[in-house]
PDB file of C-alpha atoms and ligand atoms in Angstrom:
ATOM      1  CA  UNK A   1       3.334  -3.954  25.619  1.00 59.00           C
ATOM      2  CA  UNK A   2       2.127  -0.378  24.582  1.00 66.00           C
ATOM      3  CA  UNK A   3       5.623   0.802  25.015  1.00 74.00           C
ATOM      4  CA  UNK A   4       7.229  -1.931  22.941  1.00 91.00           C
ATOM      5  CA  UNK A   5       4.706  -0.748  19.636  1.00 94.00           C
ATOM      6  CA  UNK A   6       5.747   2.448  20.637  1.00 95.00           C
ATOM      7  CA  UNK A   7       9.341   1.861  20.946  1.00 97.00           C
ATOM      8  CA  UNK A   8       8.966  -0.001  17.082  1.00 97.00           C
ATOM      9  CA  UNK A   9       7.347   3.039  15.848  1.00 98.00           C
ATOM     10  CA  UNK A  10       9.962   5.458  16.348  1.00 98.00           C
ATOM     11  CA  UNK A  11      12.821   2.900  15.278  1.00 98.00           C
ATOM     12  CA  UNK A  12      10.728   3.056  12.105  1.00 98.00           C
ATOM     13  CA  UNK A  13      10.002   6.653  11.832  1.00 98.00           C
ATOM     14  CA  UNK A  14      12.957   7.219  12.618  1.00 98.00           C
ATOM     15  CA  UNK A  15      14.416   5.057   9.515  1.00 98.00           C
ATOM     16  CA  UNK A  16      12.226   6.142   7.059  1.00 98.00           C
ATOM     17  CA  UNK A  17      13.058  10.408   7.846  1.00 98.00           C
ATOM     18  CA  UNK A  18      17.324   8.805   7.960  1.00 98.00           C
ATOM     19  CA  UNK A  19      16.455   7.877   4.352  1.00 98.00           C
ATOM     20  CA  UNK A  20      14.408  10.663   3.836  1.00 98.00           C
ATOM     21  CA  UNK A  21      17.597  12.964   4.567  1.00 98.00           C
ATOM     22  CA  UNK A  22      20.265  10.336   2.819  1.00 98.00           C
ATOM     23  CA  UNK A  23      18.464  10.371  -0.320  1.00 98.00           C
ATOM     24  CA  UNK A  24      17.492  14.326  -0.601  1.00 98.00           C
ATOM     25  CA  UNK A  25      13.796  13.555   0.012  1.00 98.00           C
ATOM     26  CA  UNK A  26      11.390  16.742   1.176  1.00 98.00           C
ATOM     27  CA  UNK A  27      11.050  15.765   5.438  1.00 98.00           C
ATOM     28  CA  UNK A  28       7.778  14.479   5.915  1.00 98.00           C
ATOM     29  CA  UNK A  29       6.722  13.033   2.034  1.00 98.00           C
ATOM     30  CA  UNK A  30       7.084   9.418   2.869  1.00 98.00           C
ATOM     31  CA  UNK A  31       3.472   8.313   4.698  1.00 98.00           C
ATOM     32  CA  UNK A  32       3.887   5.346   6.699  1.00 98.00           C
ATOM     33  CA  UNK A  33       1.319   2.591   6.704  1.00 99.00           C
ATOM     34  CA  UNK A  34       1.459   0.040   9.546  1.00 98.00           C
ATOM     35  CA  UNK A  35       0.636  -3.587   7.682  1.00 98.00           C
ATOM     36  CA  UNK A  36      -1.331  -4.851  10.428  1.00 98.00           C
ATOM     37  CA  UNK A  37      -2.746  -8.531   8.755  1.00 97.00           C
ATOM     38  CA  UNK A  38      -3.105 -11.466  11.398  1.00 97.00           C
ATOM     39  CA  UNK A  39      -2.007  -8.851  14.510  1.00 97.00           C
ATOM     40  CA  UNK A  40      -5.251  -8.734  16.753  1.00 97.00           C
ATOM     41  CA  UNK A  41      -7.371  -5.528  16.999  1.00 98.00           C
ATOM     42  CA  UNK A  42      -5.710  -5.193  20.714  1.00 97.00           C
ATOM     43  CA  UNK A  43      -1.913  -5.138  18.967  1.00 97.00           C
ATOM     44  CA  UNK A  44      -3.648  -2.005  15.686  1.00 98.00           C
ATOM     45  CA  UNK A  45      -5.080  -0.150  18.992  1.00 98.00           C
ATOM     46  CA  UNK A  46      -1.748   0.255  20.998  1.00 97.00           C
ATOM     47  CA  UNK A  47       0.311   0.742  17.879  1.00 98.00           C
ATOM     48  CA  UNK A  48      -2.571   3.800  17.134  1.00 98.00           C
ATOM     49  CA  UNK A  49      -2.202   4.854  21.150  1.00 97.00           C
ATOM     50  CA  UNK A  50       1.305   5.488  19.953  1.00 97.00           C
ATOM     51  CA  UNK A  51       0.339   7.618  17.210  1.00 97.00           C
ATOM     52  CA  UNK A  52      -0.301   5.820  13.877  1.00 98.00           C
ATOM     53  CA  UNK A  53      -3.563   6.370  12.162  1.00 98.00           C
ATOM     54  CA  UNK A  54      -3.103   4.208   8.577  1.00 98.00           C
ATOM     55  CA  UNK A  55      -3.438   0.333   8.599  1.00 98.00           C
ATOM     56  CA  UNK A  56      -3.069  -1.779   5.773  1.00 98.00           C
ATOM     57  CA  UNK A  57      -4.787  -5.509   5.933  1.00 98.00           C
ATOM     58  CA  UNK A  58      -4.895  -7.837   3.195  1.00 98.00           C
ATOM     59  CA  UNK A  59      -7.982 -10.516   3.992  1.00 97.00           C
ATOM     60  CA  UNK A  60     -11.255  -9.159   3.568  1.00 97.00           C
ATOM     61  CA  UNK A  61     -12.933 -11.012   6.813  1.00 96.00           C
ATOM     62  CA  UNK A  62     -10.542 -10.947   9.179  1.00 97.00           C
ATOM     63  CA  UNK A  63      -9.980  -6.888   8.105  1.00 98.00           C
ATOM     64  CA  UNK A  64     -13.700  -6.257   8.515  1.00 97.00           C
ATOM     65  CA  UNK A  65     -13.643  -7.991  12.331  1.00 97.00           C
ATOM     66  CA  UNK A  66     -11.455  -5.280  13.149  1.00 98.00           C
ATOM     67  CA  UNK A  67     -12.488  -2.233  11.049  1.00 98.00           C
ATOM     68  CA  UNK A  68     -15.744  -3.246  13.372  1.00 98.00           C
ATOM     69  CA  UNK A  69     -14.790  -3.534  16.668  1.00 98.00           C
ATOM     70  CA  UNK A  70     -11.916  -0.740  16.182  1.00 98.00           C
ATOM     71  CA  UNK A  71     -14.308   2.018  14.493  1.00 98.00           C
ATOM     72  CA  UNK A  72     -14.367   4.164  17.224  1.00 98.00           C
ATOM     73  CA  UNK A  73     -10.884   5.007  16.843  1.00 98.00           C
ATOM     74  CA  UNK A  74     -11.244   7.033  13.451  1.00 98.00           C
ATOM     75  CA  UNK A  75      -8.232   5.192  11.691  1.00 98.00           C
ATOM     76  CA  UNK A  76      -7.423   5.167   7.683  1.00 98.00           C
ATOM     77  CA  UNK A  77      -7.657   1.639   6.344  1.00 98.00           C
ATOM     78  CA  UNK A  78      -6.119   0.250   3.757  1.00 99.00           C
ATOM     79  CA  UNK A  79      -6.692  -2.772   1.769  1.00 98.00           C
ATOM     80  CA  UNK A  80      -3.313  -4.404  -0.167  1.00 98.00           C
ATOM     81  CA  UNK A  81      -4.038  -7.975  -0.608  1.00 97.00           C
ATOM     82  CA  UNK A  82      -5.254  -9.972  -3.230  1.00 96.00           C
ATOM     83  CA  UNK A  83      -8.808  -8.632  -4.568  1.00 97.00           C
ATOM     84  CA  UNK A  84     -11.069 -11.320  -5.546  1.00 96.00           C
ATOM     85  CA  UNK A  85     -14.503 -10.453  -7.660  1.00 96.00           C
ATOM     86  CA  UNK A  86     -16.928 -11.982  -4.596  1.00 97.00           C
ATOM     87  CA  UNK A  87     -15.029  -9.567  -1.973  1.00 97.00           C
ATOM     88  CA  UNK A  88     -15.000  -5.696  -4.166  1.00 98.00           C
ATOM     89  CA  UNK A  89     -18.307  -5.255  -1.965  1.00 98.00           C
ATOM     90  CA  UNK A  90     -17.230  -5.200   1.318  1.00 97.00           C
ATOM     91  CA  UNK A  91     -13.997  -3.540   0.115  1.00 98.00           C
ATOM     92  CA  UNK A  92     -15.745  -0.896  -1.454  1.00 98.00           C
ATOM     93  CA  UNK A  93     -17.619  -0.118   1.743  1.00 98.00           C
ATOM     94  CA  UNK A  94     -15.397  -0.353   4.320  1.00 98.00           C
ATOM     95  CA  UNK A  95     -11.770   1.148   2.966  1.00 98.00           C
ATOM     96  CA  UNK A  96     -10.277   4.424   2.167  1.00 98.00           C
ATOM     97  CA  UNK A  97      -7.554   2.935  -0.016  1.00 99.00           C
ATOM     98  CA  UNK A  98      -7.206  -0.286  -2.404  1.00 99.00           C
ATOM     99  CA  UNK A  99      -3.394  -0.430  -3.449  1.00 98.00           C
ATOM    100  CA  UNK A 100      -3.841  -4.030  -4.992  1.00 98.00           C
ATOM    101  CA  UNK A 101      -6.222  -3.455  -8.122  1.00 98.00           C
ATOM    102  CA  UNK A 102      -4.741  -5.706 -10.795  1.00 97.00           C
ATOM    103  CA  UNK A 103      -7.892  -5.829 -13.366  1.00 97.00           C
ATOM    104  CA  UNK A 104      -9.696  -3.583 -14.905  1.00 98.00           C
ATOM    105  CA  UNK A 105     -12.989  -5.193 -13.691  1.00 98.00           C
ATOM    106  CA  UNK A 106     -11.867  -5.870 -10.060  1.00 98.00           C
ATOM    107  CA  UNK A 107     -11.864  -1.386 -10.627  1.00 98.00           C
ATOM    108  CA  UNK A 108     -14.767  -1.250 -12.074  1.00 98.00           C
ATOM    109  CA  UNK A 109     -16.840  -3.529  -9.668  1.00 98.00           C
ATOM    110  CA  UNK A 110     -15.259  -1.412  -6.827  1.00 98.00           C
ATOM    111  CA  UNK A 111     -16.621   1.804  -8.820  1.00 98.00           C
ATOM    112  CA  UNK A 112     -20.029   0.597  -8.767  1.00 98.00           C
ATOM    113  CA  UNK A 113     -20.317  -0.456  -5.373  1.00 98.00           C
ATOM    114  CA  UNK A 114     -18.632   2.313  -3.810  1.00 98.00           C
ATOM    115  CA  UNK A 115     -20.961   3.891  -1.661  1.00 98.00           C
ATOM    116  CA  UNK A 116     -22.443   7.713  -2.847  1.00 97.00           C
ATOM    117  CA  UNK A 117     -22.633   9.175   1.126  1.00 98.00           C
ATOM    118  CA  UNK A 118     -18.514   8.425   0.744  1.00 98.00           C
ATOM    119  CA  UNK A 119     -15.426  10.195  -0.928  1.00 98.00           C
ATOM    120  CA  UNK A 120     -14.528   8.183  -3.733  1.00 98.00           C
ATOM    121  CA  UNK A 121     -12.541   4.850  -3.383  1.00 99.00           C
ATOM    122  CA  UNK A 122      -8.069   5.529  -3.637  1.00 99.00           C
ATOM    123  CA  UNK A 123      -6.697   3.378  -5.359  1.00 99.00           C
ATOM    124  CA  UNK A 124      -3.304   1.801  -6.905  1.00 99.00           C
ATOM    125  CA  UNK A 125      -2.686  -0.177  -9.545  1.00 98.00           C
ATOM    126  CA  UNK A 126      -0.566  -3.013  -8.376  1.00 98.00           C
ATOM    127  CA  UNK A 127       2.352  -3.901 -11.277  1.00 97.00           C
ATOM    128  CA  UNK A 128       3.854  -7.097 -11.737  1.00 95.00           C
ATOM    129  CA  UNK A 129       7.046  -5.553 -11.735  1.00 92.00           C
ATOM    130  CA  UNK A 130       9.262  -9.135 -11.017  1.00 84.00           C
ATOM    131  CA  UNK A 131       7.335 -11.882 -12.636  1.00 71.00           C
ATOM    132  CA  UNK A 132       9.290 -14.899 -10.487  1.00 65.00           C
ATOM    133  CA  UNK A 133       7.993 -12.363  -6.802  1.00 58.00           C
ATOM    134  CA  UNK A 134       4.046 -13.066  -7.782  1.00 63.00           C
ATOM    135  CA  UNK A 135       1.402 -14.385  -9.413  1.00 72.00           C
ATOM    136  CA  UNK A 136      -0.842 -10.833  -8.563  1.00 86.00           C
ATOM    137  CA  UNK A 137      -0.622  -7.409 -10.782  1.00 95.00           C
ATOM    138  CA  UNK A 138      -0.361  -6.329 -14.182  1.00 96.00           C
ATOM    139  CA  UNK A 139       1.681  -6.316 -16.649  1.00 95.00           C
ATOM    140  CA  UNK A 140       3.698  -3.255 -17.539  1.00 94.00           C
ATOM    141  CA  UNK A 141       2.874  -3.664 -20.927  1.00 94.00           C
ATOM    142  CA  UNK A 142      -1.010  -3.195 -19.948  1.00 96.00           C
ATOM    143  CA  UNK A 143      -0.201  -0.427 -17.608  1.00 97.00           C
ATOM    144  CA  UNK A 144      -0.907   2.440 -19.676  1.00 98.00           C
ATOM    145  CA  UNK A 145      -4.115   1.387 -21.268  1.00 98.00           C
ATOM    146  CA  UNK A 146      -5.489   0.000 -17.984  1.00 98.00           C
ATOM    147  CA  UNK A 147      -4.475   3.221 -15.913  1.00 98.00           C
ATOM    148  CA  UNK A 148      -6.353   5.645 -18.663  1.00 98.00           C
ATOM    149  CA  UNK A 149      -9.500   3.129 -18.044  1.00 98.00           C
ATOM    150  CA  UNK A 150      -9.530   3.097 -14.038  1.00 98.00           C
ATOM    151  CA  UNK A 151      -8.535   6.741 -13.989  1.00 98.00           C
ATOM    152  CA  UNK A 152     -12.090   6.959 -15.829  1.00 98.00           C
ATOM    153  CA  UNK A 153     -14.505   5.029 -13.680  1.00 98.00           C
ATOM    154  CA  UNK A 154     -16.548   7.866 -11.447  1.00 98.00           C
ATOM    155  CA  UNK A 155     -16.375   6.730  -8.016  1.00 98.00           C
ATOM    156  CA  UNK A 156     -12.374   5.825  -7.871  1.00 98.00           C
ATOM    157  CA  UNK A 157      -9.873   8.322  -7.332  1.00 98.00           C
ATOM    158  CA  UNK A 158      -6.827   6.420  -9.522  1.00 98.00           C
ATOM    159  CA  UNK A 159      -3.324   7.772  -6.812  1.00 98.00           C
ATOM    160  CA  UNK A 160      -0.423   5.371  -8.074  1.00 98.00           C
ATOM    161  CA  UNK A 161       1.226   2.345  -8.367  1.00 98.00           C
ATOM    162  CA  UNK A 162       1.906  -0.144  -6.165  1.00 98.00           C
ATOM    163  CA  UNK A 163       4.586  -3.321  -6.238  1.00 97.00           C
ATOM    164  CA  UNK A 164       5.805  -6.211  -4.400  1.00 95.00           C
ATOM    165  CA  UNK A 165       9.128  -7.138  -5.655  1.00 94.00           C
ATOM    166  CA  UNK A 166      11.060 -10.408  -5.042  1.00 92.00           C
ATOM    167  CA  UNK A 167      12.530 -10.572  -1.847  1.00 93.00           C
ATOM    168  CA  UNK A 168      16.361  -9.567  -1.567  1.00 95.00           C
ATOM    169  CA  UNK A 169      19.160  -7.958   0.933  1.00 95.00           C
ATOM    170  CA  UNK A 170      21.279  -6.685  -1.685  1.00 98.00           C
ATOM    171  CA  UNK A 171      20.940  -2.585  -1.711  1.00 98.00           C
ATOM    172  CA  UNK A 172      21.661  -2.637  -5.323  1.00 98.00           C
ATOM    173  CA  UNK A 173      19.399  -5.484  -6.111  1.00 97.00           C
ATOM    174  CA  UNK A 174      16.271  -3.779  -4.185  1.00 97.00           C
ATOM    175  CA  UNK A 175      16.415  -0.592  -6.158  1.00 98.00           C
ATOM    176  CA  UNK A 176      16.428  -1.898  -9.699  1.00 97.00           C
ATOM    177  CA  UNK A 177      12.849  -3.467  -9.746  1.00 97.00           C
ATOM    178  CA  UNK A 178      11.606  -0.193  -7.604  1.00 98.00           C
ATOM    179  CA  UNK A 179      13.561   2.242 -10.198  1.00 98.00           C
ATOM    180  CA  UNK A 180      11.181   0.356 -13.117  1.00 97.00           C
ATOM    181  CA  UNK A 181       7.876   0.777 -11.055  1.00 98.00           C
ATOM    182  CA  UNK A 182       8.709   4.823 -10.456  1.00 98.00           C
ATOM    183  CA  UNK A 183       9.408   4.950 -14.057  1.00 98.00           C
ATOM    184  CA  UNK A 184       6.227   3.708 -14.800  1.00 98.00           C
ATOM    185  CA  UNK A 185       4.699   6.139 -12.967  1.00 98.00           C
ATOM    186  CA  UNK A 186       6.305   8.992 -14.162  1.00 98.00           C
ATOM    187  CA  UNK A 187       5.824   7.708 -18.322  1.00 98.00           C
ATOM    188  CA  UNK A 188       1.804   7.813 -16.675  1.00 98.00           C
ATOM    189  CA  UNK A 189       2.763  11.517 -15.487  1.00 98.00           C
ATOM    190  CA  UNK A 190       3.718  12.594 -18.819  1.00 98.00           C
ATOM    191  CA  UNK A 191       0.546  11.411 -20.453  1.00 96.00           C
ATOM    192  CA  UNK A 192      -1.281  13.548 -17.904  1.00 96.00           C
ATOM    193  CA  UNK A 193      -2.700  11.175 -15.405  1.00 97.00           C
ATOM    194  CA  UNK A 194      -1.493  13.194 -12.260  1.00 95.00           C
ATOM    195  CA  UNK A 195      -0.944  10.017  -9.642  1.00 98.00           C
ATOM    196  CA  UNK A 196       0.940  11.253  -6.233  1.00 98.00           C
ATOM    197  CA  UNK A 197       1.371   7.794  -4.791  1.00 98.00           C
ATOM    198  CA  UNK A 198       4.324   5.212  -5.327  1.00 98.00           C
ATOM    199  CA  UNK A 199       3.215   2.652  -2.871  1.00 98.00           C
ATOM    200  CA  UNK A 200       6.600   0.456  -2.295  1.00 98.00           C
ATOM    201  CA  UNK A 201       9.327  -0.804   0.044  1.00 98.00           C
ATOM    202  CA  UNK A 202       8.476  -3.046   3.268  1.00 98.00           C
ATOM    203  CA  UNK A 203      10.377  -3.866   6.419  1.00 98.00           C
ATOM    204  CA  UNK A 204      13.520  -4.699   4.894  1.00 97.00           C
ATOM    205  CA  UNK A 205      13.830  -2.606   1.672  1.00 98.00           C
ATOM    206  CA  UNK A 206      12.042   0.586   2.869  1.00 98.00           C
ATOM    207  CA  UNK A 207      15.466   2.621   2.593  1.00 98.00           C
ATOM    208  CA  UNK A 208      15.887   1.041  -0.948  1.00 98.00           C
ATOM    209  CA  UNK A 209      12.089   2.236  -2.065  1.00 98.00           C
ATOM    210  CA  UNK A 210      12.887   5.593  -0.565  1.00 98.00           C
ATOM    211  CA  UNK A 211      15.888   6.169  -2.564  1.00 98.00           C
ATOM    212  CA  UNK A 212      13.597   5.521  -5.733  1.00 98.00           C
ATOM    213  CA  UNK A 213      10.915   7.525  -4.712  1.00 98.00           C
ATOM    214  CA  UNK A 214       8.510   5.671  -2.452  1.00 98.00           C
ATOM    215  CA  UNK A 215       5.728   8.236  -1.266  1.00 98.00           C
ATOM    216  CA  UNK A 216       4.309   5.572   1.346  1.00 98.00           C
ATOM    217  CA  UNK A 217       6.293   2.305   2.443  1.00 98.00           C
ATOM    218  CA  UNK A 218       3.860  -0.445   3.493  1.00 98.00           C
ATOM    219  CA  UNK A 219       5.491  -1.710   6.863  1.00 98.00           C
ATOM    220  CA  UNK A 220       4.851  -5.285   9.306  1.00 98.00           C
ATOM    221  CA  UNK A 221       6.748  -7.125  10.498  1.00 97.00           C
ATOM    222  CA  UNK A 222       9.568  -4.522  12.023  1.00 97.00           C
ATOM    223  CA  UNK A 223       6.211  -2.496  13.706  1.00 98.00           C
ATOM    224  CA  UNK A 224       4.395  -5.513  15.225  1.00 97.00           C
ATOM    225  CA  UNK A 225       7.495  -8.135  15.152  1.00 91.00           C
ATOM    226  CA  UNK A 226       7.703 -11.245  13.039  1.00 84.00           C
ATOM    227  CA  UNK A 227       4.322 -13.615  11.801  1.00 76.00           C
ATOM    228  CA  UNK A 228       4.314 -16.606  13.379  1.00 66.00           C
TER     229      UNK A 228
HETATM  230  C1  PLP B   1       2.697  -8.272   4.486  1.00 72.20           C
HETATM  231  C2  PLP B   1       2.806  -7.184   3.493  1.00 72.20           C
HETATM  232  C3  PLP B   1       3.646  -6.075   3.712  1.00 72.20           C
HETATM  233  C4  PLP B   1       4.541  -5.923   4.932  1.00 72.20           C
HETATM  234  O1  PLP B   1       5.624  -6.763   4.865  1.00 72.20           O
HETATM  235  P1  PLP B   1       6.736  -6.781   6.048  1.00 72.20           P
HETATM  236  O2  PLP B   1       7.859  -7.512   5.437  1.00 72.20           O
HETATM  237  O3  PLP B   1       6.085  -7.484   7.197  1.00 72.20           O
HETATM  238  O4  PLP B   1       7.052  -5.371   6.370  1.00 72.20           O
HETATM  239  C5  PLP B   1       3.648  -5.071   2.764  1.00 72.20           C
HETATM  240  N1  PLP B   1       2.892  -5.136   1.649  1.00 72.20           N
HETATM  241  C6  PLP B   1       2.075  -6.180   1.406  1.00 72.20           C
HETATM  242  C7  PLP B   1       1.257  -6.186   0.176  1.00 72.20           C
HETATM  243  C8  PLP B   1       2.013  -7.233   2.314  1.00 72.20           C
HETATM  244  O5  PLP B   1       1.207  -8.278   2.044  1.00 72.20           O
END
């Protein structure tokens, strides 16, 4: 079984430093993180025996179960699912990263409750970048004023953007919603806001995201196999 995640991992490395090289990317400046939501704690500690320290998980509870019982193991955890107002707390205490932050007072509760022994709280603002893919992120039109506002609050640390766009196998059809969301981010450049993280692409448009300038690809189902 440990062999298998391993096996998966280096199929994956392996495709994201191939698109890396296809695409005239530095080596090395696409982070992987392993999207390990509904896999038990026993599946996130061979798949970090193999070598992978950041894990993304998108439900508060069942995350916290296994930031718990897994703490020994040092790993980087990421939260990228839906943030409701009743949850920031937990959120706030537990992760190193929030890549879903859609409102500016879901960032501003996280702010608040982000605890002072910590670093402060990295997050992305998730974009709505395909209106029929979700109900979840803002609008672009919002972008700007929101991003000056989070970039603001004391106890975030405001690193990018983050999307989810609608699900497609055509190459061409992948990169045009991911070309928007790096745009986005570079218009936020120019106005001086400094972000280093486009947090796009998945298990089966990761090669798409890097050729648009992905800087971490959010990865499942081909590391741990398909849900059931
Ligand atoms: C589940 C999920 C992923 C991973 O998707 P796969 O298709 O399994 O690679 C990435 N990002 C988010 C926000 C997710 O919820």
């Amino acid at each position: 079984m440990t062999t298998d995640f391993a096996d998966r991992l280096h199929v994956v490395q392996a495709r994201i430093r191939a698109a890396e090289q296809r695409f005239r990317r530095l080596p090395g400046s696409v982070k992987l993180l392993a999207v390990s939501k509904t896999r038990p704690a026993a599946a996130i500690a061979a798949m970090a025996a193999a070598g992978q320290r950041c894990f993304g998980e998108n439900y508060p509870q069942e995350a916290l179960d296994k930031i718990i019982e897994l703490a020994a193991l040092g790993l980087e955890w990421h939260f990228i699912g839906p943030v409701q107002a009743n949850k920031t707390r937990s959120i706030a205490e537990r992760f190193a990263w929030v890549h879903s932050v859609d409102r500016l007072k879901i960032a501003e509760r996280l702010s608040a409750q982000r605890p002072a022994a910590l670093p402060p709280l990295n997050v992305c603002l998730q974009v709505n970048i395909d209106r029929e893919a979700t109900k979840h992120g803002l609008d672009e039109a919002d972008l700007a004023t929101v991003a000056e506002a989070v970039a603001a609050l004391p106890r975030l640390r405001l690193r990018g953007l983050m999307a989810i766009p609608a699900p497609t196998l055509d190459f061409a059809a992948q990169r045009r919603p991911l070309a928007r969301l790096r745009e986005g981010w570079e218009r936020l450049n120019a106005e001086g806001l400094a972000l280093d993280t486009l947090s796009m692409g998945m298990s089966d448009d990761l090669e798409a995201a890097i050729a648009e300038g992905a800087t971490l690809v959010r990865v499942g189902a081909a590391l741990f196999g398909p849900r059931g």
